[in-house]
Amino acid sequence: MRVLLVIFPWLLCLSICHGYRLLGLFPFQGKSHFVMFEHLMKGLARKGHQIDVVSKFPLKKPYPNYTDIVKLPTPIHLVNNMTFELMQNLIGANPTYIVATMAGNDLCEHLADPEIKALSQPKDPPYDAVLIEVFGAHCFGIIAHLLNVPLIGVSTTSLYPWLPPLIAQPACLAFVPSNVLSFTGPMTFWQRLYNTVRTYFDQWYFDYLTRREQDKLIREHFGPDMPSVRELERKVSLILINSHIALNGIAPRTPAAVDVAGIHVQDEDQKLQPELEKWMNDSKDGFVYFTFGSMVMIETFPHEFLRILYASFSKIAPVRVLMKIPNPEKLPSGLPSNIYMSPWMPQIKILKHPNIRAFITHGGLMGTQEAITCGVPMIGIPLFADQFTNIDAYVARNIALRLDINTITEKSMDAALNTILRDPLYRETARNLSQKFLDRPLNAVDTANYWIEYVIKYGEDSLRSPAMDLTWWQLSLIDVIGFLLCCVAIFITTVGFIVRFIIEMLNGNNGLSYSKKIN
């Protein structure tokens, strides 16, 4: 009887569970990007799917249903390895160029890897879908094409200007700013003009930088008859986007664009060190958490900047400060007594702690979304890339203050700390935004799982917009407008001709009657 009680639920589970086999191709070397991919794939694995992953960040511990099948080499180590000088070189760099080359063409060189080539061969059991990052290296869509399975994109940010056309996502440039710009609120005429010109330029520039190079690599390694990278992009069935209306605003959406912001905000693998947990619990007046993310080495920053931090942090005591510093021993002397340092921090557990009062950040999207989830106000000191746009958006929502790394002073740092700690507006606004951000019919993992299964069950075209089959002039109704203008012109011409004819007839009749009277 006991055997039956065990076997029956097992057989019942087999009859109703429909796990799929999914392949994730994530070759980019940015750890912050992979944080989202890792938690997405782990979430899908918990749903019963078999997950195979190609990346530069294999798991340190085994995870059920999750297998790292290929570990790609990492020529550039960015984790806790970016100096202040290297960071300065990135400031002002064209983001489209960086994405198209470093995060695009360069990564497509991995198509020459025999292990990558082998993925295009049928497997037993076969893959049901392929997931790639839609960013710069869309050449990896060739694997889904050769396996004849749906291609699903994952974007770690809101969509860059060259991504909406992949799924015919409406641009709506009149009120939806490009995510490479820092426009917030209603745009002026000049902002709308710049937004339009910049968006179309970025689309053209990305195409120019990637088309020839990625087409060459695809056909070199998989055959001359392979589709172009632009054709592969049109095969994307769904894009899971790290965005949400509470953060990114209202915009028209095609069903193939699915918001899953916050999917990485999970702390199942994080553990608090006993010493750190005690320190946070003992911080009765609260503490401020400071980190510049997983890449930048704060200890390489100018001594004047570090001096400002030391001076300002010492003034807020008894409020304490928790700092993530990769190499604490390289910091200058004179560290205030209210600071606790560590090279690694369980960030989500820290942000969830009831004694936290503020988060000082460089403005990375993943970290700031974690702070928003936990309702923690921020002081943003953006360093490069999208960090300026992120912080500007949070300032506009009254959940953050912004300081400039190049002009920061002890006085401005003091003012920011005093405001963020004492003005209840920022804490209340952050908590309200957190509630709005988390209020959804399904959580991010369940949303991603639902739509991935939907595409697999009903076909790669199940969410495909009819706009994909129309040209730009058809989408803009230029042909319809032209036809209507022609009709109006013909009508006006015809009416004019008739009126002129009638007038001439009347004038002719009047002339004939007048001549008869004279005779």
Coordinates of C-alpha atoms in Angstrom, one line a residue:
M1 CA 0.0 0.0 0.0
R2 CA 2.9 2.4 0.8
V3 CA 4.4 1.7 -2.5
L4 CA 1.2 2.6 -4.3
L5 CA 1.0 5.9 -2.3
V6 CA 4.5 6.8 -3.5
I7 CA 4.1 5.6 -7.1
F8 CA 0.7 7.1 -7.8
P9 CA 1.7 10.8 -7.2
W10 CA 4.8 10.2 -9.2
L11 CA 2.9 8.8 -12.2
L12 CA 0.4 11.6 -11.9
C13 CA 3.2 14.2 -12.0
L14 CA 4.6 12.6 -15.1
S15 CA 1.2 12.8 -16.8
I16 CA 0.8 16.5 -16.2
C17 CA 4.4 17.9 -16.2
H18 CA 5.6 19.0 -19.5
G19 CA 9.2 20.2 -19.1
Y20 CA 11.0 21.5 -22.1
R21 CA 14.7 21.4 -23.0
L22 CA 16.1 25.0 -23.4
L23 CA 19.4 26.2 -24.6
G24 CA 20.8 29.5 -23.3
L25 CA 23.6 31.2 -25.3
F26 CA 25.0 34.1 -23.2
P27 CA 28.6 34.9 -24.3
F28 CA 28.9 38.5 -23.1
Q29 CA 31.5 39.0 -20.4
G30 CA 29.5 41.4 -18.3
K31 CA 28.7 39.8 -14.9
S32 CA 25.8 42.2 -14.2
H33 CA 24.2 41.0 -17.5
F34 CA 24.7 37.4 -16.6
V35 CA 23.0 37.9 -13.1
M36 CA 19.7 38.3 -15.0
F37 CA 20.3 35.3 -17.3
E38 CA 21.4 33.1 -14.4
H39 CA 18.3 33.8 -12.3
L40 CA 16.1 33.5 -15.4
M41 CA 17.5 30.1 -16.3
K42 CA 17.4 28.9 -12.7
G43 CA 13.8 30.0 -12.5
L44 CA 13.0 28.0 -15.6
A45 CA 14.8 25.0 -14.1
R46 CA 12.7 25.2 -11.0
K47 CA 9.6 25.0 -13.3
G48 CA 10.8 21.6 -14.4
H49 CA 12.6 22.5 -17.7
Q50 CA 16.0 21.1 -18.6
I51 CA 18.4 24.0 -19.0
D52 CA 21.7 24.0 -20.9
V53 CA 23.8 27.1 -20.7
V54 CA 26.8 28.5 -22.7
S55 CA 28.4 31.4 -20.9
K56 CA 31.6 32.8 -19.3
F57 CA 30.2 32.3 -15.8
P58 CA 29.5 28.7 -14.9
L59 CA 27.8 28.0 -11.6
K60 CA 30.0 27.4 -8.7
K61 CA 27.5 24.9 -7.2
P62 CA 25.4 22.3 -9.0
Y63 CA 21.8 23.3 -9.5
P64 CA 18.9 20.9 -10.4
N65 CA 18.1 20.8 -14.1
Y66 CA 20.8 23.4 -14.9
T67 CA 23.9 22.3 -16.8
D68 CA 26.8 24.5 -18.0
I69 CA 27.6 22.7 -21.2
V70 CA 30.2 25.2 -22.6
K71 CA 32.4 27.6 -20.7
L72 CA 33.7 30.3 -23.0
P73 CA 37.1 31.9 -22.5
T74 CA 37.2 35.4 -20.9
P75 CA 40.0 37.5 -22.5
I76 CA 38.9 40.6 -20.4
H77 CA 38.3 40.1 -16.7
L78 CA 35.9 42.8 -15.6
V79 CA 34.7 41.5 -12.2
N80 CA 36.3 43.7 -9.5
N81 CA 39.0 44.6 -12.0
M82 CA 38.0 48.0 -13.5
T83 CA 40.3 50.8 -12.4
F84 CA 39.4 54.5 -12.3
E85 CA 41.5 55.2 -15.3
L86 CA 39.8 52.4 -17.4
M87 CA 36.4 53.7 -16.3
Q88 CA 37.4 57.2 -17.4
N89 CA 38.1 55.9 -20.9
L90 CA 34.6 54.6 -21.2
I91 CA 33.0 58.0 -20.4
G92 CA 31.8 59.6 -23.6
A93 CA 32.2 56.4 -25.6
N94 CA 29.5 55.9 -28.2
P95 CA 27.2 53.2 -26.7
T96 CA 26.1 52.0 -30.1
Y97 CA 29.7 51.4 -31.2
I98 CA 30.6 49.6 -27.9
V99 CA 27.6 47.3 -28.1
A100 CA 28.1 46.6 -31.9
T101 CA 31.8 45.8 -31.6
M102 CA 32.8 44.6 -28.1
A103 CA 29.5 43.1 -27.2
G104 CA 28.7 42.1 -30.8
N105 CA 31.2 41.4 -33.5
D106 CA 33.9 40.3 -31.1
L107 CA 31.6 37.8 -29.4
C108 CA 30.6 36.3 -32.8
E109 CA 34.2 35.1 -33.1
H110 CA 33.0 32.3 -30.7
L111 CA 31.1 30.8 -33.6
A112 CA 34.4 29.2 -34.6
D113 CA 34.5 27.2 -31.4
P114 CA 33.9 23.5 -32.2
E115 CA 31.7 23.2 -29.1
I116 CA 29.5 26.0 -30.4
K117 CA 29.3 24.5 -33.9
A118 CA 28.2 21.2 -32.4
L119 CA 25.2 22.8 -30.8
S120 CA 23.6 23.2 -34.3
Q121 CA 23.4 19.4 -34.6
P122 CA 20.2 17.6 -33.6
K123 CA 20.1 16.4 -30.0
D124 CA 18.3 13.6 -28.2
P125 CA 16.1 14.8 -26.7
P126 CA 16.0 17.8 -29.0
Y127 CA 16.0 21.4 -27.8
D128 CA 12.6 23.1 -27.8
A129 CA 13.8 26.7 -27.9
V130 CA 17.0 28.8 -27.9
L131 CA 17.5 31.9 -25.7
I132 CA 20.0 34.6 -26.6
E133 CA 20.8 38.0 -25.3
V134 CA 19.5 40.7 -27.7
F135 CA 22.2 43.2 -27.4
G136 CA 24.9 43.1 -30.0
A137 CA 25.7 39.5 -30.9
H138 CA 22.6 38.4 -32.7
C139 CA 24.7 36.0 -34.8
F140 CA 24.0 33.3 -32.3
G141 CA 20.5 33.1 -33.6
I142 CA 22.0 30.8 -36.3
I143 CA 21.8 27.9 -33.8
A144 CA 18.0 28.3 -33.4
H145 CA 17.7 28.5 -37.2
L146 CA 19.6 25.3 -37.8
L147 CA 17.7 23.5 -35.0
N148 CA 14.4 24.8 -36.4
V149 CA 13.2 25.9 -33.0
P150 CA 11.9 29.2 -31.6
L151 CA 14.4 31.9 -30.9
I152 CA 13.7 33.9 -27.7
G153 CA 15.6 37.1 -26.9
V154 CA 16.4 38.4 -23.4
S155 CA 17.3 42.1 -22.9
T156 CA 19.0 43.2 -19.7
T157 CA 17.7 46.7 -20.2
S158 CA 14.8 48.5 -21.8
L159 CA 15.2 48.0 -25.6
Y160 CA 18.0 49.8 -27.3
P161 CA 17.0 51.7 -30.5
W162 CA 18.0 48.8 -32.9
L163 CA 15.9 46.2 -31.0
P164 CA 12.2 47.2 -31.4
P165 CA 12.3 46.4 -35.2
L166 CA 13.1 42.7 -34.3
I167 CA 9.5 42.3 -33.2
A168 CA 7.9 45.3 -34.8
Q169 CA 7.7 47.1 -31.5
P170 CA 6.1 50.6 -32.1
A171 CA 8.7 53.3 -31.6
C172 CA 6.4 56.2 -30.6
L173 CA 9.3 58.7 -30.6
A174 CA 6.9 61.6 -29.8
F175 CA 6.8 60.5 -26.1
V176 CA 9.0 57.4 -25.7
P177 CA 12.7 58.6 -25.4
S178 CA 15.5 56.4 -26.6
N179 CA 17.1 54.6 -23.6
V180 CA 20.5 56.1 -24.5
L181 CA 19.2 59.5 -23.7
S182 CA 18.4 61.0 -20.3
F183 CA 15.1 62.7 -21.2
T184 CA 12.5 62.4 -18.5
G185 CA 8.9 63.7 -18.5
P186 CA 7.2 65.2 -21.5
M187 CA 9.8 66.1 -24.2
T188 CA 10.0 69.6 -25.8
F189 CA 10.0 70.0 -29.5
W190 CA 13.8 70.0 -29.7
Q191 CA 14.1 66.9 -27.5
R192 CA 11.6 65.1 -29.7
L193 CA 13.6 66.2 -32.8
Y194 CA 16.8 65.0 -31.2
N195 CA 15.1 61.8 -30.0
T196 CA 13.9 61.0 -33.5
V197 CA 17.2 61.8 -35.3
R198 CA 19.3 60.0 -32.7
T199 CA 17.1 56.8 -32.7
Y200 CA 17.2 56.5 -36.5
F201 CA 20.9 57.2 -36.5
D202 CA 21.6 54.5 -33.9
Q203 CA 19.6 52.0 -35.9
W204 CA 21.5 52.8 -39.0
Y205 CA 24.9 52.8 -37.2
F206 CA 24.3 49.5 -35.5
D207 CA 23.3 47.9 -38.8
Y208 CA 26.4 49.4 -40.5
L209 CA 28.8 48.1 -37.9
T210 CA 27.3 44.6 -37.5
R211 CA 25.8 43.5 -40.8
R212 CA 28.9 42.7 -42.9
E213 CA 31.1 41.4 -40.1
Q214 CA 28.5 39.1 -38.5
D215 CA 27.2 37.8 -41.9
K216 CA 30.8 36.9 -42.8
L217 CA 31.3 34.9 -39.5
I218 CA 28.0 33.1 -39.8
R219 CA 28.6 32.0 -43.4
E220 CA 32.3 31.2 -42.8
H221 CA 31.5 28.8 -40.0
F222 CA 28.1 27.4 -41.0
G223 CA 28.0 27.6 -44.8
P224 CA 27.6 30.2 -47.6
D225 CA 23.8 29.6 -47.8
M226 CA 23.1 30.7 -44.3
P227 CA 20.7 33.6 -43.7
S228 CA 22.1 37.1 -42.8
V229 CA 22.1 38.3 -39.3
R230 CA 19.2 40.7 -40.1
E231 CA 17.2 37.7 -41.3
L232 CA 18.0 35.8 -38.1
E233 CA 16.8 38.8 -36.1
R234 CA 13.4 38.6 -37.8
K235 CA 13.0 35.1 -36.4
V236 CA 12.9 36.3 -32.8
S237 CA 9.6 35.0 -31.4
L238 CA 9.6 36.8 -28.1
I239 CA 11.8 39.3 -26.1
L240 CA 11.9 39.2 -22.3
I241 CA 12.7 42.7 -21.3
N242 CA 14.2 44.0 -18.0
S243 CA 11.7 46.9 -17.8
H244 CA 8.4 47.8 -16.1
I245 CA 5.8 50.5 -16.5
A246 CA 6.5 51.7 -12.9
L247 CA 10.2 52.5 -13.9
N248 CA 10.1 53.0 -17.7
G249 CA 6.7 54.6 -18.2
I250 CA 3.8 53.9 -20.6
A251 CA 4.6 52.8 -24.1
P252 CA 2.6 50.8 -26.7
R253 CA 3.6 47.1 -26.7
T254 CA 3.4 44.2 -29.1
P255 CA 2.6 40.9 -27.4
A256 CA 6.1 39.7 -28.2
A257 CA 7.6 42.3 -25.8
V258 CA 7.2 41.0 -22.3
D259 CA 8.3 42.9 -19.2
V260 CA 10.2 40.8 -16.6
A261 CA 12.0 43.5 -14.6
G262 CA 13.3 42.3 -11.3
I263 CA 13.7 38.7 -12.3
H264 CA 17.2 38.7 -10.8
V265 CA 16.0 39.9 -7.4
Q266 CA 16.4 36.6 -5.6
D267 CA 18.5 35.8 -2.6
E268 CA 18.2 32.0 -2.4
D269 CA 22.0 31.6 -2.8
Q270 CA 23.0 34.4 -0.5
K271 CA 24.1 33.9 3.0
L272 CA 24.9 36.5 5.7
Q273 CA 28.2 36.2 7.4
P274 CA 27.5 36.0 11.2
E275 CA 29.8 39.0 11.8
L276 CA 28.0 41.1 9.2
E277 CA 24.6 40.1 10.4
K278 CA 25.4 41.1 13.9
W279 CA 26.9 44.4 12.7
M280 CA 23.6 45.3 10.8
N281 CA 21.4 44.2 13.7
D282 CA 23.4 46.3 16.1
S283 CA 23.1 49.4 13.8
K284 CA 20.2 50.8 15.9
D285 CA 20.5 54.2 14.2
G286 CA 20.5 52.6 10.8
F287 CA 23.2 52.2 8.2
V288 CA 24.0 53.4 4.6
Y289 CA 25.1 50.8 2.1
F290 CA 27.8 51.9 -0.4
T291 CA 28.9 50.0 -3.5
F292 CA 30.0 50.7 -7.1
G293 CA 29.0 47.3 -8.3
S294 CA 30.8 44.2 -9.5
M295 CA 33.3 45.8 -11.8
V296 CA 34.8 49.0 -10.4
M297 CA 37.6 49.0 -7.8
I298 CA 36.8 51.9 -5.6
E299 CA 40.3 51.8 -4.0
T300 CA 41.8 53.0 -7.4
F301 CA 39.8 56.3 -7.3
P302 CA 41.6 59.6 -6.6
H303 CA 42.5 60.2 -3.0
E304 CA 40.5 63.4 -2.9
F305 CA 37.3 61.5 -3.7
L306 CA 38.1 58.9 -1.0
R307 CA 38.9 61.7 1.5
I308 CA 35.5 63.2 0.8
L309 CA 33.8 59.9 1.5
Y310 CA 35.8 59.5 4.7
A311 CA 34.9 63.0 5.9
S312 CA 31.2 62.8 5.0
F313 CA 30.7 59.3 6.4
S314 CA 32.3 60.2 9.7
K315 CA 29.9 63.1 10.1
I316 CA 26.7 61.0 10.0
A317 CA 27.6 58.8 13.0
P318 CA 26.0 57.2 14.9
V319 CA 24.5 56.2 11.5
R320 CA 26.9 53.5 10.2
V321 CA 28.2 52.8 6.7
L322 CA 28.6 49.5 5.0
M323 CA 31.1 49.5 2.1
K324 CA 31.8 46.9 -0.6
I325 CA 35.5 47.3 -1.4
P326 CA 37.3 44.6 -3.4
N327 CA 40.8 45.3 -1.8
P328 CA 40.3 47.1 1.5
E329 CA 44.0 46.9 2.3
K330 CA 44.7 49.3 -0.7
L331 CA 42.6 52.1 0.8
P332 CA 44.3 55.1 2.3
S333 CA 44.5 55.3 6.1
G334 CA 42.1 57.2 8.3
L335 CA 39.0 55.1 7.9
P336 CA 36.2 56.4 10.1
S337 CA 35.2 54.0 12.9
N338 CA 31.5 53.8 11.8
I339 CA 32.5 52.1 8.5
Y340 CA 32.4 48.3 8.0
M341 CA 34.1 47.0 4.8
S342 CA 34.1 43.7 2.9
P343 CA 35.2 42.5 -0.6
W344 CA 31.9 40.8 -1.1
M345 CA 28.3 41.6 0.1
P346 CA 25.1 39.6 -0.1
Q347 CA 23.4 42.7 -1.6
I348 CA 19.8 41.7 -1.6
K349 CA 19.8 40.6 2.0
I350 CA 21.5 43.8 2.9
L351 CA 18.9 45.9 1.0
K352 CA 16.1 43.9 2.7
H353 CA 17.4 44.6 6.2
P354 CA 15.1 46.7 8.3
N355 CA 18.0 49.0 9.5
I356 CA 19.1 50.1 6.1
R357 CA 18.4 53.8 5.4
A358 CA 20.0 54.6 2.1
F359 CA 21.9 53.1 -0.8
I360 CA 24.9 54.9 -2.4
T361 CA 25.4 53.4 -5.9
H362 CA 26.9 54.0 -9.3
G363 CA 23.5 53.6 -10.9
G364 CA 23.8 50.1 -12.4
L365 CA 20.4 48.9 -13.5
M366 CA 20.5 45.5 -11.6
G367 CA 21.5 47.1 -8.3
T368 CA 19.1 50.0 -8.5
Q369 CA 16.2 47.6 -9.3
E370 CA 17.1 45.6 -6.2
A371 CA 17.0 48.9 -4.2
I372 CA 13.6 49.7 -5.7
T373 CA 12.3 46.3 -5.0
C374 CA 13.3 46.8 -1.3
G375 CA 12.0 50.4 -1.2
V376 CA 15.4 51.9 -0.4
P377 CA 16.2 55.5 -1.4
M378 CA 19.5 56.2 -3.2
I379 CA 22.3 58.6 -3.8
G380 CA 23.6 58.0 -7.3
I381 CA 27.1 58.8 -8.5
P382 CA 27.0 57.5 -12.1
L383 CA 30.3 56.5 -13.7
F384 CA 29.6 55.4 -17.3
A385 CA 27.2 53.8 -19.8
D386 CA 23.4 53.7 -18.8
Q387 CA 24.1 54.7 -15.2
F388 CA 23.5 58.4 -16.0
T389 CA 20.1 57.7 -17.6
N390 CA 19.1 55.4 -14.7
I391 CA 19.9 57.9 -12.0
D392 CA 18.3 60.8 -13.8
A393 CA 15.1 58.7 -14.1
Y394 CA 15.2 58.0 -10.3
V395 CA 15.8 61.6 -9.5
A396 CA 12.7 62.5 -11.5
R397 CA 10.7 60.1 -9.4
N398 CA 12.0 61.5 -6.1
I399 CA 13.7 58.3 -5.0
A400 CA 17.3 59.4 -5.5
L401 CA 19.7 62.3 -5.5
R402 CA 22.5 62.6 -8.0
L403 CA 26.2 63.7 -7.5
D404 CA 28.8 64.1 -10.2
I405 CA 32.0 62.1 -9.8
N406 CA 34.1 65.0 -11.3
T407 CA 32.6 67.8 -9.3
I408 CA 31.7 66.2 -6.0
T409 CA 32.8 68.1 -2.9
E410 CA 32.6 67.4 0.8
K411 CA 29.8 70.0 1.0
S412 CA 27.7 68.4 -1.7
M413 CA 28.2 64.9 -0.2
D414 CA 27.2 66.2 3.2
A415 CA 24.1 67.8 1.8
A416 CA 23.1 64.6 -0.1
L417 CA 23.5 62.4 2.9
N418 CA 21.6 64.8 5.2
T419 CA 18.7 65.0 2.7
I420 CA 18.4 61.3 2.0
L421 CA 18.6 60.4 5.7
R422 CA 16.3 63.1 7.1
D423 CA 13.8 64.0 4.4
P424 CA 11.0 61.4 4.6
L425 CA 9.9 62.2 1.0
Y426 CA 12.6 59.9 -0.4
R427 CA 11.8 56.9 1.8
E428 CA 8.1 57.2 1.3
T429 CA 8.4 57.6 -2.5
A430 CA 10.8 54.7 -2.7
R431 CA 8.3 52.5 -0.7
N432 CA 5.4 53.5 -2.9
L433 CA 7.4 52.8 -6.1
S434 CA 8.4 49.4 -4.7
Q435 CA 4.8 48.5 -4.1
K436 CA 3.8 49.6 -7.6
F437 CA 6.8 47.7 -9.1
L438 CA 5.9 44.5 -7.4
D439 CA 2.1 44.7 -8.0
R440 CA 1.6 42.3 -11.0
P441 CA -0.6 39.4 -11.9
L442 CA 2.5 37.0 -12.0
N443 CA 5.9 37.5 -10.7
A444 CA 8.8 37.9 -13.2
V445 CA 9.9 34.3 -13.3
D446 CA 6.3 33.0 -13.8
T447 CA 5.7 35.6 -16.5
A448 CA 8.8 34.5 -18.4
N449 CA 8.0 30.9 -18.0
Y450 CA 4.4 31.4 -19.2
W451 CA 5.3 33.2 -22.4
I452 CA 8.3 30.9 -23.2
E453 CA 6.0 27.9 -22.9
Y454 CA 3.3 29.7 -24.9
V455 CA 5.7 30.2 -27.9
I456 CA 6.9 26.6 -27.7
K457 CA 3.4 25.2 -27.6
Y458 CA 1.8 27.3 -30.2
G459 CA 4.7 28.0 -32.6
E460 CA 7.4 30.6 -33.2
D461 CA 4.9 32.8 -35.0
S462 CA 2.2 32.8 -32.2
L463 CA 3.2 36.3 -31.1
R464 CA 4.5 37.6 -34.4
S465 CA 3.1 41.0 -35.3
P466 CA 1.6 41.4 -38.8
A467 CA 3.7 44.6 -39.0
M468 CA 6.8 42.4 -39.6
D469 CA 5.4 41.7 -43.1
L470 CA 4.9 45.4 -44.0
T471 CA 7.4 47.9 -45.3
W472 CA 8.2 51.2 -43.5
W473 CA 6.0 53.1 -46.0
Q474 CA 3.1 50.7 -45.5
L475 CA 3.4 51.0 -41.7
S476 CA 3.5 54.7 -41.9
L477 CA 0.4 54.6 -44.2
I478 CA 2.2 56.6 -46.8
D479 CA 0.6 54.5 -49.6
V480 CA -2.9 55.1 -48.0
I481 CA -2.3 58.8 -47.5
G482 CA -0.9 59.1 -51.0
F483 CA -3.9 57.3 -52.5
L484 CA -6.3 59.5 -50.5
L485 CA -4.5 62.6 -51.6
C486 CA -4.7 61.5 -55.2
C487 CA -8.5 60.9 -54.7
V488 CA -8.9 64.3 -53.2
A489 CA -6.8 65.8 -56.1
I490 CA -8.9 64.0 -58.7
F491 CA -12.1 65.0 -57.0
I492 CA -11.1 68.6 -56.8
T493 CA -9.9 68.6 -60.4
T494 CA -13.1 67.0 -61.5
V495 CA -15.3 69.4 -59.6
G496 CA -13.2 72.3 -60.9
F497 CA -13.5 71.0 -64.5
I498 CA -17.3 70.7 -64.1
V499 CA -17.6 74.1 -62.5
R500 CA -15.5 75.6 -65.2
F501 CA -17.5 73.9 -67.9
I502 CA -20.8 75.1 -66.5
I503 CA -19.4 78.6 -66.2
E504 CA -18.2 78.5 -69.7
M505 CA -21.6 77.1 -70.9
L506 CA -23.4 79.9 -69.0
N507 CA -21.1 82.5 -70.4
G508 CA -21.6 81.1 -73.9
N509 CA -25.4 81.1 -73.6
N510 CA -25.3 84.7 -72.2
G511 CA -23.1 85.8 -75.2
L512 CA -25.4 84.1 -77.7
S513 CA -28.5 85.8 -76.2
Y514 CA -26.8 89.2 -76.2
S515 CA -25.9 88.9 -79.9
K516 CA -29.4 88.0 -80.8
K517 CA -30.8 91.1 -79.0
I518 CA -28.4 93.3 -81.0
N519 CA -29.4 91.8 -84.3

